[in-house]
C-alpha positions as a Python dict, from the first residue, in 0.01 Angstrom:
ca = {
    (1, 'X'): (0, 0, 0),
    (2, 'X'): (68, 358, -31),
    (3, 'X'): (416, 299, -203),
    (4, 'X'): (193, 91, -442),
    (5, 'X'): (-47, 286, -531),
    (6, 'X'): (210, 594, -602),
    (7, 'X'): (384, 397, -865),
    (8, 'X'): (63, 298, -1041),
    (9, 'X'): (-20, 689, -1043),
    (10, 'X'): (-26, 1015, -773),
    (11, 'X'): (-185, 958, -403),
    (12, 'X'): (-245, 1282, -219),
    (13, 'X'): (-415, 1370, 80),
    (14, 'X'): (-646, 1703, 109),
    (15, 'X'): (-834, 1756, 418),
    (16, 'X'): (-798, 1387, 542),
    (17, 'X'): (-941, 1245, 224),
    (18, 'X'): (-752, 1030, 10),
    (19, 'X'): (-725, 1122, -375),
    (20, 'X'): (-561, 899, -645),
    (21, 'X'): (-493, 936, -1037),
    (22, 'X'): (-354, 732, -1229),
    (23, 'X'): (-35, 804, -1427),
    (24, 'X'): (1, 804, -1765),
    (25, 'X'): (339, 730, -1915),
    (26, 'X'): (458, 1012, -2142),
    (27, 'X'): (683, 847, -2311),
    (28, 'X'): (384, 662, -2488),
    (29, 'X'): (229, 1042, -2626),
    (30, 'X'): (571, 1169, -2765),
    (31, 'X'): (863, 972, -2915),
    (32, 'X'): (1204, 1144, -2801),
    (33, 'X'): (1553, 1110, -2928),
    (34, 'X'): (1906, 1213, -2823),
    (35, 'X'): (2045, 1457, -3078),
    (36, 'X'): (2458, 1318, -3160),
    (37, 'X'): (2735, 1538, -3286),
    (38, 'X'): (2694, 1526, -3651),
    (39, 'X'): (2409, 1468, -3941),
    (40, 'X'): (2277, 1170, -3934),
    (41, 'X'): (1950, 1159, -4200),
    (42, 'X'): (1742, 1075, -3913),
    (43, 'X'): (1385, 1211, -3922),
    (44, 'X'): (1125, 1228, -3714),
    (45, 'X'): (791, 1302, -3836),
    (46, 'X'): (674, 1415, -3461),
    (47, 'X'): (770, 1410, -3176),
    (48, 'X'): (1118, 1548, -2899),
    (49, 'X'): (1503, 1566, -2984),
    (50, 'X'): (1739, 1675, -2731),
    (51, 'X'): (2048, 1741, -2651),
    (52, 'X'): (2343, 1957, -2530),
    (53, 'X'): (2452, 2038, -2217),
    (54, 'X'): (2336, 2213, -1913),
    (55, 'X'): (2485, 2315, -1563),
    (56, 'X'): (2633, 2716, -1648),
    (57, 'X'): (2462, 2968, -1856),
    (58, 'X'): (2458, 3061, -2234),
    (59, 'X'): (2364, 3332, -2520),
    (60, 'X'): (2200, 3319, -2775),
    (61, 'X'): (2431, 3510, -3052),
    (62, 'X'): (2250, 3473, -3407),
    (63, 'X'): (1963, 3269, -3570),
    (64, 'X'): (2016, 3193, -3914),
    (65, 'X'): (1889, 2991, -4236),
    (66, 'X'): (2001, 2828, -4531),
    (67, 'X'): (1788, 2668, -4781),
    (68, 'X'): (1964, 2404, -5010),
    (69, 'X'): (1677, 2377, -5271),
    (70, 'X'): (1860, 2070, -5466),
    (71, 'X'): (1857, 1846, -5165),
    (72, 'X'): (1479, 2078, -5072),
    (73, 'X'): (1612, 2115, -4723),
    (74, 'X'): (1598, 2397, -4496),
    (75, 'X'): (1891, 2427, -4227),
    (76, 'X'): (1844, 2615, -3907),
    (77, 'X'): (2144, 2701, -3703),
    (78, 'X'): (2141, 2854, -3353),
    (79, 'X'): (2467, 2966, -3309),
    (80, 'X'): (2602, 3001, -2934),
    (81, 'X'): (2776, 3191, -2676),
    (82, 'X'): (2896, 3162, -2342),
    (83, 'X'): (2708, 3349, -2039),
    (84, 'X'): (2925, 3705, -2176),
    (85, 'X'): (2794, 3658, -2486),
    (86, 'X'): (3119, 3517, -2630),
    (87, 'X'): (3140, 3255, -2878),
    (88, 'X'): (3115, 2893, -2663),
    (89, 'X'): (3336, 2686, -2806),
    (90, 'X'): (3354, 2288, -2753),
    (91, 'X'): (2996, 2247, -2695),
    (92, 'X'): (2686, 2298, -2711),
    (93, 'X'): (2368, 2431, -2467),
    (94, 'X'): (2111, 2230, -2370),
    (95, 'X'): (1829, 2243, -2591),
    (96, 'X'): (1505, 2047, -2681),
    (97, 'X'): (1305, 2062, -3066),
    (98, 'X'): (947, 1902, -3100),
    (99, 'X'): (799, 1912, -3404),
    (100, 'X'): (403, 1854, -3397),
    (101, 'X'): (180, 1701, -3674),
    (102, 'X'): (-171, 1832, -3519),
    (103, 'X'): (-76, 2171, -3559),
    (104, 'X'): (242, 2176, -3789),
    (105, 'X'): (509, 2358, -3599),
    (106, 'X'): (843, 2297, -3427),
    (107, 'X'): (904, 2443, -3108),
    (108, 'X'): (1281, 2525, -3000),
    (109, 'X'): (1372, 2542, -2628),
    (110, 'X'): (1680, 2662, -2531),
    (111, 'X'): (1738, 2641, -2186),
    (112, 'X'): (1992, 2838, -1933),
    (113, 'X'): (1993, 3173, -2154),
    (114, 'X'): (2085, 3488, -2018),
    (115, 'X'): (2034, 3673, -2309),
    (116, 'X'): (1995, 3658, -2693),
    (117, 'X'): (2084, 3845, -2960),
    (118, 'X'): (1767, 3782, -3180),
    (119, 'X'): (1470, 4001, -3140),
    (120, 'X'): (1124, 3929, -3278),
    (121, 'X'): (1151, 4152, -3562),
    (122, 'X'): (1496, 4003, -3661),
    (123, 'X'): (1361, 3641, -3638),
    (124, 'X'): (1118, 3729, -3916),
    (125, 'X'): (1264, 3915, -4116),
    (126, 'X'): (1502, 3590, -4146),
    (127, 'X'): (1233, 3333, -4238),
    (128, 'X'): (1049, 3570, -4459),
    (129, 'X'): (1183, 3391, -4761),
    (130, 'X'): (1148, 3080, -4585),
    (131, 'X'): (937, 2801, -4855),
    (132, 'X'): (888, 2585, -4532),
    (133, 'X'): (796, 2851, -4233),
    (134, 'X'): (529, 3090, -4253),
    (135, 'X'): (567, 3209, -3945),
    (136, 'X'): (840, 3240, -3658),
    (137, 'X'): (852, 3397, -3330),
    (138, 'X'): (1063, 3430, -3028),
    (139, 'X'): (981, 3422, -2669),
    (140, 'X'): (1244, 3514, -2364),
    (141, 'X'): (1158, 3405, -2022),
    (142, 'X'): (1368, 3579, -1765),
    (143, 'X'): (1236, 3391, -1496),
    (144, 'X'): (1347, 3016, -1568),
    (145, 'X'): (1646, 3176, -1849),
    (146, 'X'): (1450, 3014, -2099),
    (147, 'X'): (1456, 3114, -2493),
    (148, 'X'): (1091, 2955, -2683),
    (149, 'X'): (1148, 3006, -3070),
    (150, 'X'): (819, 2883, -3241),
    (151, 'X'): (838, 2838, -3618),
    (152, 'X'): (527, 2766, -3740),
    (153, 'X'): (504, 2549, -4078),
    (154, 'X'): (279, 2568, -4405),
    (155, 'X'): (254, 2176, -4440),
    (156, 'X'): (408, 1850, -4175),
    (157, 'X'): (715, 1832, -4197),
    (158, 'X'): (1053, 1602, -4109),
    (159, 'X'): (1283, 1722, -3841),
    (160, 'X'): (1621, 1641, -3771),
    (161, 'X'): (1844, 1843, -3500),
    (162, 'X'): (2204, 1758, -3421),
    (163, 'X'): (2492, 1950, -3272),
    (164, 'X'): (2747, 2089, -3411),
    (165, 'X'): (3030, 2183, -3151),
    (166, 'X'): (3334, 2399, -3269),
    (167, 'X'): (3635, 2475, -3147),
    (168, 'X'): (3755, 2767, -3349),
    (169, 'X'): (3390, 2909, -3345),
    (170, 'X'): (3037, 2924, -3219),
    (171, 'X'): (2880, 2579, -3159),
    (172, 'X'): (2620, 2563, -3328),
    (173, 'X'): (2309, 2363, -3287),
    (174, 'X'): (2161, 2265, -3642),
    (175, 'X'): (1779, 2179, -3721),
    (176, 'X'): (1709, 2052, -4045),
    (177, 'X'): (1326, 2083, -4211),
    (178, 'X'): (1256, 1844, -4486),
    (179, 'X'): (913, 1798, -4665),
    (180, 'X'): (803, 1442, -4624),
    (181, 'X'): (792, 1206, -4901),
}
């Protein structure tokens, strides 16, 4: 019964009492995708993209942006190093970008980082000029070697991440913002 009941939800016992709750699947709350090696043109209003890979540790070397205003889309690129802060070449980090429509923001986690090269003030003084970011910040957690960057938007947007591995220079992981239509 027990075995039953856990995959229907949690059983736990405190102080001889038995407690359940049910479980809720998250994969119903937030649609995620697998990010592939190259641009696709595929959007997701909200929701989780992820890719890379994990298992040693990275750096993060340089945040920048490019804004193509004839296409009106605003390209993100995280460009990576290995754990001495050299280029890493021939793939890419682990990584994970949700974009929310409640509060319109996407939320970059990097994961395994011993270190970045982007401060706070750098970040925004590099989406200052940004016609799709208002706001951007960056967060460095020593104890789980985790890098938050939090770019928060003036209106929903589209999101669409991919990687972009290199083997002459930094891989690169690449977010693209596009205004919905």
């Amino acid at each position: 019964m027990a075995h039953f009941l856990l995959k229907l939800g949690v059983l736990a016992a405190v102080g001889g009492a038995l407690f359940f709750a049910p479980a809720y699947d998250a994969h119903a709350a937030i649609d995620r995708t697998i990010a592939k090696a190259n641009k696709r043109h595929t959007y997701i209003e909200y929701g989780t993209i992820s890719g890379g890979e994990s298992g040693a540790a990275f750096t993060l070397l340089n945040v920048r942006r490019i804004f193509s205003a004839k296409d009106k889309i605003e390209r993100i690129l995280l460009d990576l190093g290995d754990a001495y802060g050299k280029p890493l070449k021939g793939q890419v980090s682990y990584f994970q970008a949700a974009i929310e429509k409640e509060n319109p923001r996407v939320v970059i986690d990097l994961s395994q980082m011993l270190a970045s090269g982007v401060n706070e003030e750098a970040i925004k003084k590099s989406f200052k000029a940004s016609p799709f970011v208002k706001e951007a910040k960056i967060n460095f957690d020593p104890l789980d070697s985790t890098i938050t960057i939090q770019l928060l938007l003036k209106k929903n947007m589209k999101l669409e991440a991919f990687m972009l591995p290199s083997k002459d220079k930094a891989s690169r992981i690449a977010i693209d913002l596009k205004e919905k239509s």
